[in-house]
Amino acid sequence: MAKAQAAKSKSSASSSSGGGGIGAWFKSLTASKPKAAPARPAASSSTLTNIQAQTTGGASPRTGTKPLQAKKAVRPGGEGIARFRMPIIGARPVTTQIQILGAIAFVLLVVTGGLVFMDTKSRSENSTYVTIASQMQYHTQRLAKAAGQAARGLQLAFPQVQDSRDEFANYLAILQNGGFAFGNDVPSAAHNDELKSRLEELAQRWPESANAATAILAAQRDLVALAENIAQIRVGSEEMATLSQELTGLMTQSGSPPAQVLRANRLTFLAERLGRGSAEILGSEIIDPVVPFLIGKDTNDLRGLIRALEAGSEPLGILAIKDPETKAKLTQLKDQFALFEKSVGPILRELQKLVSARQAGAQLVSASESLQNSVAKLQDTLTSEKPVASLVAVIAFAGLFFIVLVLMVLVFLADTRRRAAEAETENRRNQEAILRLLNEMGDLADGDLTIKAQVTEDITGAIADSMNYTIDELRNLVTGVNNAAIQVTQKTAQAQSISNELLSAAERQSKEIEETTSQVLQVSKSISEVSTTAEEGARVAQRSLAAADKGRLAVQNQISGMNDIREQIQETSKRIKRLGESSQEIGEIVELISDITEQTNVLALNAAIQAASAGEAGRGFSVVAEEVQRLAERSGEATKQIGAIVKTIQADTQDAVAAMEKSTQGVVEGAKLSDAAGQALTEIDSVTKNLAQLIQNISTATQVQANATNRVAQNMQDILEITRQTTRGTQQTAGSIRDLAAVAQELKSSVAGFKL
């Protein structure tokens, strides 16, 4: 059995060798060209058919069964590929060969990618170098042109000079040291001797042009100012020439001497020569030193002639101009000359700077030709540069890469063909062994458990060993089944007797439970009636308790009302007492008024006596005294009436106080009686509460008893139902025991055909 398992594991190991990720990948590559698959063994269908033919007959003996034979398998094609062997590494395992070829392919792929990357990078860098050289050529030409314009003081030329100088210097630094330009970060262009010499030549020639451009830029302000002054000189000289001609014409008209008019004509000549000199300074590349000298000399001569014409001059034989119109024209000429002198002065003082700038411009123009030649040579050298990696090398390495891939495919296909042939041989041997085992095991289908299968080293050796073990166990099983069938038959007879006795007991128990349930239901009904009566008594007690509570609350309200009445009566009594006291005070005040009235009457009488004794003088006063006397009498009568009323009020007040005291006494007595009634009602309320609580407890207890009785009755019903189910189960068990006895007999009959 161990040998068979070892053979099986060896077969599975050989079929799985060379697998993994690379094998699966090559299988997907070769899936488009399927080859003829090896013929599958015919043992599966024939074996199943043979087993079915042997087992469907049950225990009947076989008749006319022929031994099974294996069919011949068709050999797959592709034997040429199967014989393919790699040189040098062909003796290694297929997995190792594929790994080696894969490593070689990876190296070739990396080298090819590196060559492509280097070629692309080299071409990009060289293109950037050529573009930089073209820009340097452009800036060289632009610098020479802009320098000449800047030397003449043209304002727009100076930014061009500075931009071209800086850009050229930047490009030269990038070519020498590397840097970022035109979207690429490039290294130094001096990667061979020729380019290095070209860059050194360019670097030696560039400082001359750079210094000249720097000198021009340093003199920018002076050059621009000089250019403006020279332009003003040209305009001023033309204006002076015109004024000089007009002055000469006026002198002729005013009768000036011909010699003086001739000398005045020299003004026009000098003004025109000054204009030509300024134009020569502004337009020529190189300034003649004679021109500035002549400009200074002509300026001095022009100044002397103007002064001579204005004030006269004996050495020159010129008389002062007297004609007003001519003198006014001379004044205009003098003013124009003053403006002219302001422009000429800076030119003569700063002429050396202009000369230096012109020389720098000329130097830059002359140096630009050699600089352009150097740039052109550098550009030609860069254009002729060949890439690091040629296209032929890239194609060669790519071809090697694909050749290695083809070799990998061939190795994989050859291994697949060899493994298919080995699997076919192994399958054929396994098929023959399986058929041999099936022929040996043919008697097992007839129920013969005494057979023994032959154990060999083939793949069926383990199966034969297992089948022998299975037959032994099956023999033991059939023996056990026979013994168990006998025991089951005996035990089923005993169980049948016991189940009959249980069935009788269950029927008697069911009848007794039914009677007990009926009695419990009657008790439950009686308890329910008692509970209903107790509940009704509890409700009556609750109503009595509610009535007692209402009476107690009414008495309490009555007591509270009487207390309020007593307090109100006491308050009223106090107020009436205060009213009596106030009336007494009023009486005292009335007595005081009465006394005052009597005194007033006496005073009025005395006044009347005094008025009568006074005669006519006191007659008016007598009338007043009489009126006062009448008022005093009326006041006395009113006082008497008020006193009578006050006495009446005092008498009524005393009566009211006495009545209030009696009412207060009655209220106090009524409050005492109400309090006693309230206490009695409180006791009634307490007793009623106790009674209601007792009745409620009785009702609750009877309800609990009723519920318990109902639950007992329900439990009895459940027990009755369980008893009925038990009875039915016992009946079913008895039937099952009878069926089990029949099954045991059938089981004994079914294993009777096996040969032990």
PDB file of C-alpha atoms in Angstrom, residues 110-254:
ATOM      1  CA  VAL A 110      16.769  46.130 -19.538  1.00  0.00           C
ATOM      2  CA  VAL A 111      19.734  46.682 -21.882  1.00  0.00           C
ATOM      3  CA  THR A 112      17.400  47.443 -24.796  1.00  0.00           C
ATOM      4  CA  GLY A 113      15.381  49.833 -22.664  1.00  0.00           C
ATOM      5  CA  GLY A 114      18.581  51.464 -21.437  1.00  0.00           C
ATOM      6  CA  LEU A 115      19.838  51.894 -25.011  1.00  0.00           C
ATOM      7  CA  VAL A 116      16.510  53.380 -26.084  1.00  0.00           C
ATOM      8  CA  PHE A 117      16.521  55.683 -23.072  1.00  0.00           C
ATOM      9  CA  MET A 118      20.120  56.749 -23.668  1.00  0.00           C
ATOM     10  CA  ASP A 119      19.460  57.287 -27.363  1.00  0.00           C
ATOM     11  CA  THR A 120      16.347  59.349 -26.656  1.00  0.00           C
ATOM     12  CA  LYS A 121      18.099  61.341 -23.964  1.00  0.00           C
ATOM     13  CA  SER A 122      21.155  61.883 -26.176  1.00  0.00           C
ATOM     14  CA  ARG A 123      19.030  63.027 -29.115  1.00  0.00           C
ATOM     15  CA  SER A 124      17.015  65.335 -26.855  1.00  0.00           C
ATOM     16  CA  GLU A 125      20.165  66.828 -25.331  1.00  0.00           C
ATOM     17  CA  ASN A 126      21.804  67.245 -28.735  1.00  0.00           C
ATOM     18  CA  SER A 127      18.634  68.912 -30.062  1.00  0.00           C
ATOM     19  CA  THR A 128      18.708  71.264 -27.090  1.00  0.00           C
ATOM     20  CA  TYR A 129      22.394  72.027 -27.756  1.00  0.00           C
ATOM     21  CA  VAL A 130      21.659  72.789 -31.420  1.00  0.00           C
ATOM     22  CA  THR A 131      18.755  75.038 -30.416  1.00  0.00           C
ATOM     23  CA  ILE A 132      21.011  76.848 -27.944  1.00  0.00           C
ATOM     24  CA  ALA A 133      23.654  77.327 -30.660  1.00  0.00           C
ATOM     25  CA  SER A 134      21.007  78.718 -33.024  1.00  0.00           C
ATOM     26  CA  GLN A 135      19.878  81.146 -30.340  1.00  0.00           C
ATOM     27  CA  MET A 136      23.480  82.163 -29.707  1.00  0.00           C
ATOM     28  CA  GLN A 137      23.900  82.823 -33.439  1.00  0.00           C
ATOM     29  CA  TYR A 138      20.762  84.967 -33.386  1.00  0.00           C
ATOM     30  CA  HIS A 139      21.866  86.927 -30.308  1.00  0.00           C
ATOM     31  CA  THR A 140      25.315  87.482 -31.824  1.00  0.00           C
ATOM     32  CA  GLN A 141      23.799  89.154 -34.880  1.00  0.00           C
ATOM     33  CA  ARG A 142      21.274  91.023 -32.786  1.00  0.00           C
ATOM     34  CA  LEU A 143      23.978  92.242 -30.399  1.00  0.00           C
ATOM     35  CA  ALA A 144      26.097  93.648 -33.239  1.00  0.00           C
ATOM     36  CA  LYS A 145      23.135  95.443 -34.799  1.00  0.00           C
ATOM     37  CA  ALA A 146      21.763  96.780 -31.519  1.00  0.00           C
ATOM     38  CA  ALA A 147      25.236  97.932 -30.379  1.00  0.00           C
ATOM     39  CA  GLY A 148      25.612 100.193 -33.417  1.00  0.00           C
ATOM     40  CA  GLN A 149      22.175 101.701 -32.798  1.00  0.00           C
ATOM     41  CA  ALA A 150      22.888 102.121 -29.082  1.00  0.00           C
ATOM     42  CA  ALA A 151      26.187 103.883 -29.841  1.00  0.00           C
ATOM     43  CA  ARG A 152      24.145 106.467 -31.782  1.00  0.00           C
ATOM     44  CA  GLY A 153      21.987 106.997 -28.677  1.00  0.00           C
ATOM     45  CA  LEU A 154      18.870 105.075 -29.820  1.00  0.00           C
ATOM     46  CA  GLN A 155      16.917 104.352 -26.630  1.00  0.00           C
ATOM     47  CA  LEU A 156      15.234 101.141 -27.884  1.00  0.00           C
ATOM     48  CA  ALA A 157      18.573  99.508 -28.723  1.00  0.00           C
ATOM     49  CA  PHE A 158      19.906  99.331 -25.142  1.00  0.00           C
ATOM     50  CA  PRO A 159      17.383  96.674 -23.860  1.00  0.00           C
ATOM     51  CA  GLN A 160      18.236  94.557 -26.908  1.00  0.00           C
ATOM     52  CA  VAL A 161      21.957  94.867 -26.161  1.00  0.00           C
ATOM     53  CA  GLN A 162      21.447  93.867 -22.521  1.00  0.00           C
ATOM     54  CA  ASP A 163      19.066  91.003 -23.364  1.00  0.00           C
ATOM     55  CA  SER A 164      21.349  89.557 -26.068  1.00  0.00           C
ATOM     56  CA  ARG A 165      24.420  89.877 -23.823  1.00  0.00           C
ATOM     57  CA  ASP A 166      22.709  88.123 -20.890  1.00  0.00           C
ATOM     58  CA  GLU A 167      21.116  85.419 -23.025  1.00  0.00           C
ATOM     59  CA  PHE A 168      24.375  84.657 -24.831  1.00  0.00           C
ATOM     60  CA  ALA A 169      26.242  84.454 -21.518  1.00  0.00           C
ATOM     61  CA  ASN A 170      23.519  82.205 -20.066  1.00  0.00           C
ATOM     62  CA  TYR A 171      23.573  79.857 -23.065  1.00  0.00           C
ATOM     63  CA  LEU A 172      27.367  79.710 -22.979  1.00  0.00           C
ATOM     64  CA  ALA A 173      27.265  78.820 -19.254  1.00  0.00           C
ATOM     65  CA  ILE A 174      24.712  76.056 -19.944  1.00  0.00           C
ATOM     66  CA  LEU A 175      26.889  74.598 -22.711  1.00  0.00           C
ATOM     67  CA  GLN A 176      29.956  74.709 -20.468  1.00  0.00           C
ATOM     68  CA  ASN A 177      28.471  73.611 -17.132  1.00  0.00           C
ATOM     69  CA  GLY A 178      25.007  72.246 -17.939  1.00  0.00           C
ATOM     70  CA  GLY A 179      21.621  73.594 -16.854  1.00  0.00           C
ATOM     71  CA  PHE A 180      17.964  73.951 -17.743  1.00  0.00           C
ATOM     72  CA  ALA A 181      17.032  75.204 -21.199  1.00  0.00           C
ATOM     73  CA  PHE A 182      14.015  74.804 -23.490  1.00  0.00           C
ATOM     74  CA  GLY A 183      12.249  72.428 -21.119  1.00  0.00           C
ATOM     75  CA  ASN A 184      15.229  70.077 -20.692  1.00  0.00           C
ATOM     76  CA  ASP A 185      17.828  69.739 -17.965  1.00  0.00           C
ATOM     77  CA  VAL A 186      21.023  69.093 -19.943  1.00  0.00           C
ATOM     78  CA  PRO A 187      24.603  68.394 -18.803  1.00  0.00           C
ATOM     79  CA  SER A 188      27.698  70.093 -20.128  1.00  0.00           C
ATOM     80  CA  ALA A 189      28.109  69.874 -23.896  1.00  0.00           C
ATOM     81  CA  ALA A 190      31.878  69.360 -23.596  1.00  0.00           C
ATOM     82  CA  HIS A 191      31.687  65.573 -23.614  1.00  0.00           C
ATOM     83  CA  ASN A 192      34.407  65.138 -26.238  1.00  0.00           C
ATOM     84  CA  ASP A 193      37.629  66.929 -27.190  1.00  0.00           C
ATOM     85  CA  GLU A 194      36.245  68.622 -30.288  1.00  0.00           C
ATOM     86  CA  LEU A 195      33.268  70.148 -28.486  1.00  0.00           C
ATOM     87  CA  LYS A 196      35.486  71.077 -25.581  1.00  0.00           C
ATOM     88  CA  SER A 197      37.867  72.953 -27.905  1.00  0.00           C
ATOM     89  CA  ARG A 198      34.924  74.677 -29.643  1.00  0.00           C
ATOM     90  CA  LEU A 199      33.520  75.830 -26.314  1.00  0.00           C
ATOM     91  CA  GLU A 200      36.943  77.027 -25.141  1.00  0.00           C
ATOM     92  CA  GLU A 201      37.378  79.005 -28.359  1.00  0.00           C
ATOM     93  CA  LEU A 202      33.914  80.518 -27.930  1.00  0.00           C
ATOM     94  CA  ALA A 203      34.601  81.305 -24.280  1.00  0.00           C
ATOM     95  CA  GLN A 204      37.848  83.091 -25.227  1.00  0.00           C
ATOM     96  CA  ARG A 205      36.178  85.253 -27.884  1.00  0.00           C
ATOM     97  CA  TRP A 206      33.052  86.111 -25.932  1.00  0.00           C
ATOM     98  CA  PRO A 207      34.586  88.415 -23.237  1.00  0.00           C
ATOM     99  CA  GLU A 208      35.602  90.984 -25.875  1.00  0.00           C
ATOM    100  CA  SER A 209      32.038  91.333 -27.110  1.00  0.00           C
ATOM    101  CA  ALA A 210      30.653  91.158 -23.573  1.00  0.00           C
ATOM    102  CA  ASN A 211      32.966  93.945 -22.364  1.00  0.00           C
ATOM    103  CA  ALA A 212      32.071  96.123 -25.348  1.00  0.00           C
ATOM    104  CA  ALA A 213      28.368  95.583 -24.712  1.00  0.00           C
ATOM    105  CA  THR A 214      28.880  96.361 -21.016  1.00  0.00           C
ATOM    106  CA  ALA A 215      30.697  99.585 -21.908  1.00  0.00           C
ATOM    107  CA  ILE A 216      27.851 100.656 -24.187  1.00  0.00           C
ATOM    108  CA  LEU A 217      25.282  99.865 -21.493  1.00  0.00           C
ATOM    109  CA  ALA A 218      27.327 101.793 -18.901  1.00  0.00           C
ATOM    110  CA  ALA A 219      27.259 104.907 -21.142  1.00  0.00           C
ATOM    111  CA  GLN A 220      23.540 104.584 -21.895  1.00  0.00           C
ATOM    112  CA  ARG A 221      22.466 107.787 -20.125  1.00  0.00           C
ATOM    113  CA  ASP A 222      25.256 109.894 -21.662  1.00  0.00           C
ATOM    114  CA  LEU A 223      24.732 108.466 -25.143  1.00  0.00           C
ATOM    115  CA  VAL A 224      21.010 109.110 -25.057  1.00  0.00           C
ATOM    116  CA  ALA A 225      21.567 112.644 -23.752  1.00  0.00           C
ATOM    117  CA  LEU A 226      24.256 113.341 -26.393  1.00  0.00           C
ATOM    118  CA  ALA A 227      21.987 112.062 -29.131  1.00  0.00           C
ATOM    119  CA  GLU A 228      19.239 114.379 -27.959  1.00  0.00           C
ATOM    120  CA  ASN A 229      21.681 117.341 -27.796  1.00  0.00           C
ATOM    121  CA  ILE A 230      23.010 116.621 -31.277  1.00  0.00           C
ATOM    122  CA  ALA A 231      19.459 116.486 -32.602  1.00  0.00           C
ATOM    123  CA  GLN A 232      18.765 119.821 -30.924  1.00  0.00           C
ATOM    124  CA  ILE A 233      21.984 121.241 -32.454  1.00  0.00           C
ATOM    125  CA  ARG A 234      20.827 120.237 -35.927  1.00  0.00           C
ATOM    126  CA  VAL A 235      17.463 121.866 -35.401  1.00  0.00           C
ATOM    127  CA  GLY A 236      19.056 124.944 -33.796  1.00  0.00           C
ATOM    128  CA  SER A 237      21.633 125.323 -36.570  1.00  0.00           C
ATOM    129  CA  GLU A 238      18.916 125.223 -39.201  1.00  0.00           C
ATOM    130  CA  GLU A 239      16.932 127.844 -37.276  1.00  0.00           C
ATOM    131  CA  MET A 240      20.046 130.036 -36.901  1.00  0.00           C
ATOM    132  CA  ALA A 241      20.783 129.738 -40.625  1.00  0.00           C
ATOM    133  CA  THR A 242      17.267 130.902 -41.420  1.00  0.00           C
ATOM    134  CA  LEU A 243      17.492 133.812 -38.952  1.00  0.00           C
ATOM    135  CA  SER A 244      20.922 134.747 -40.357  1.00  0.00           C
ATOM    136  CA  GLN A 245      19.548 134.932 -43.883  1.00  0.00           C
ATOM    137  CA  GLU A 246      16.635 137.075 -42.704  1.00  0.00           C
ATOM    138  CA  LEU A 247      19.058 139.324 -40.767  1.00  0.00           C
ATOM    139  CA  THR A 248      21.222 139.782 -43.851  1.00  0.00           C
ATOM    140  CA  GLY A 249      18.168 140.739 -45.912  1.00  0.00           C
ATOM    141  CA  LEU A 250      17.061 143.329 -43.314  1.00  0.00           C
ATOM    142  CA  MET A 251      20.569 144.780 -43.150  1.00  0.00           C
ATOM    143  CA  THR A 252      20.566 145.197 -46.899  1.00  0.00           C
ATOM    144  CA  GLN A 253      17.165 146.877 -46.803  1.00  0.00           C
ATOM    145  CA  SER A 254      18.185 149.178 -43.934  1.00  0.00           C
TER     146      SER A 254
END
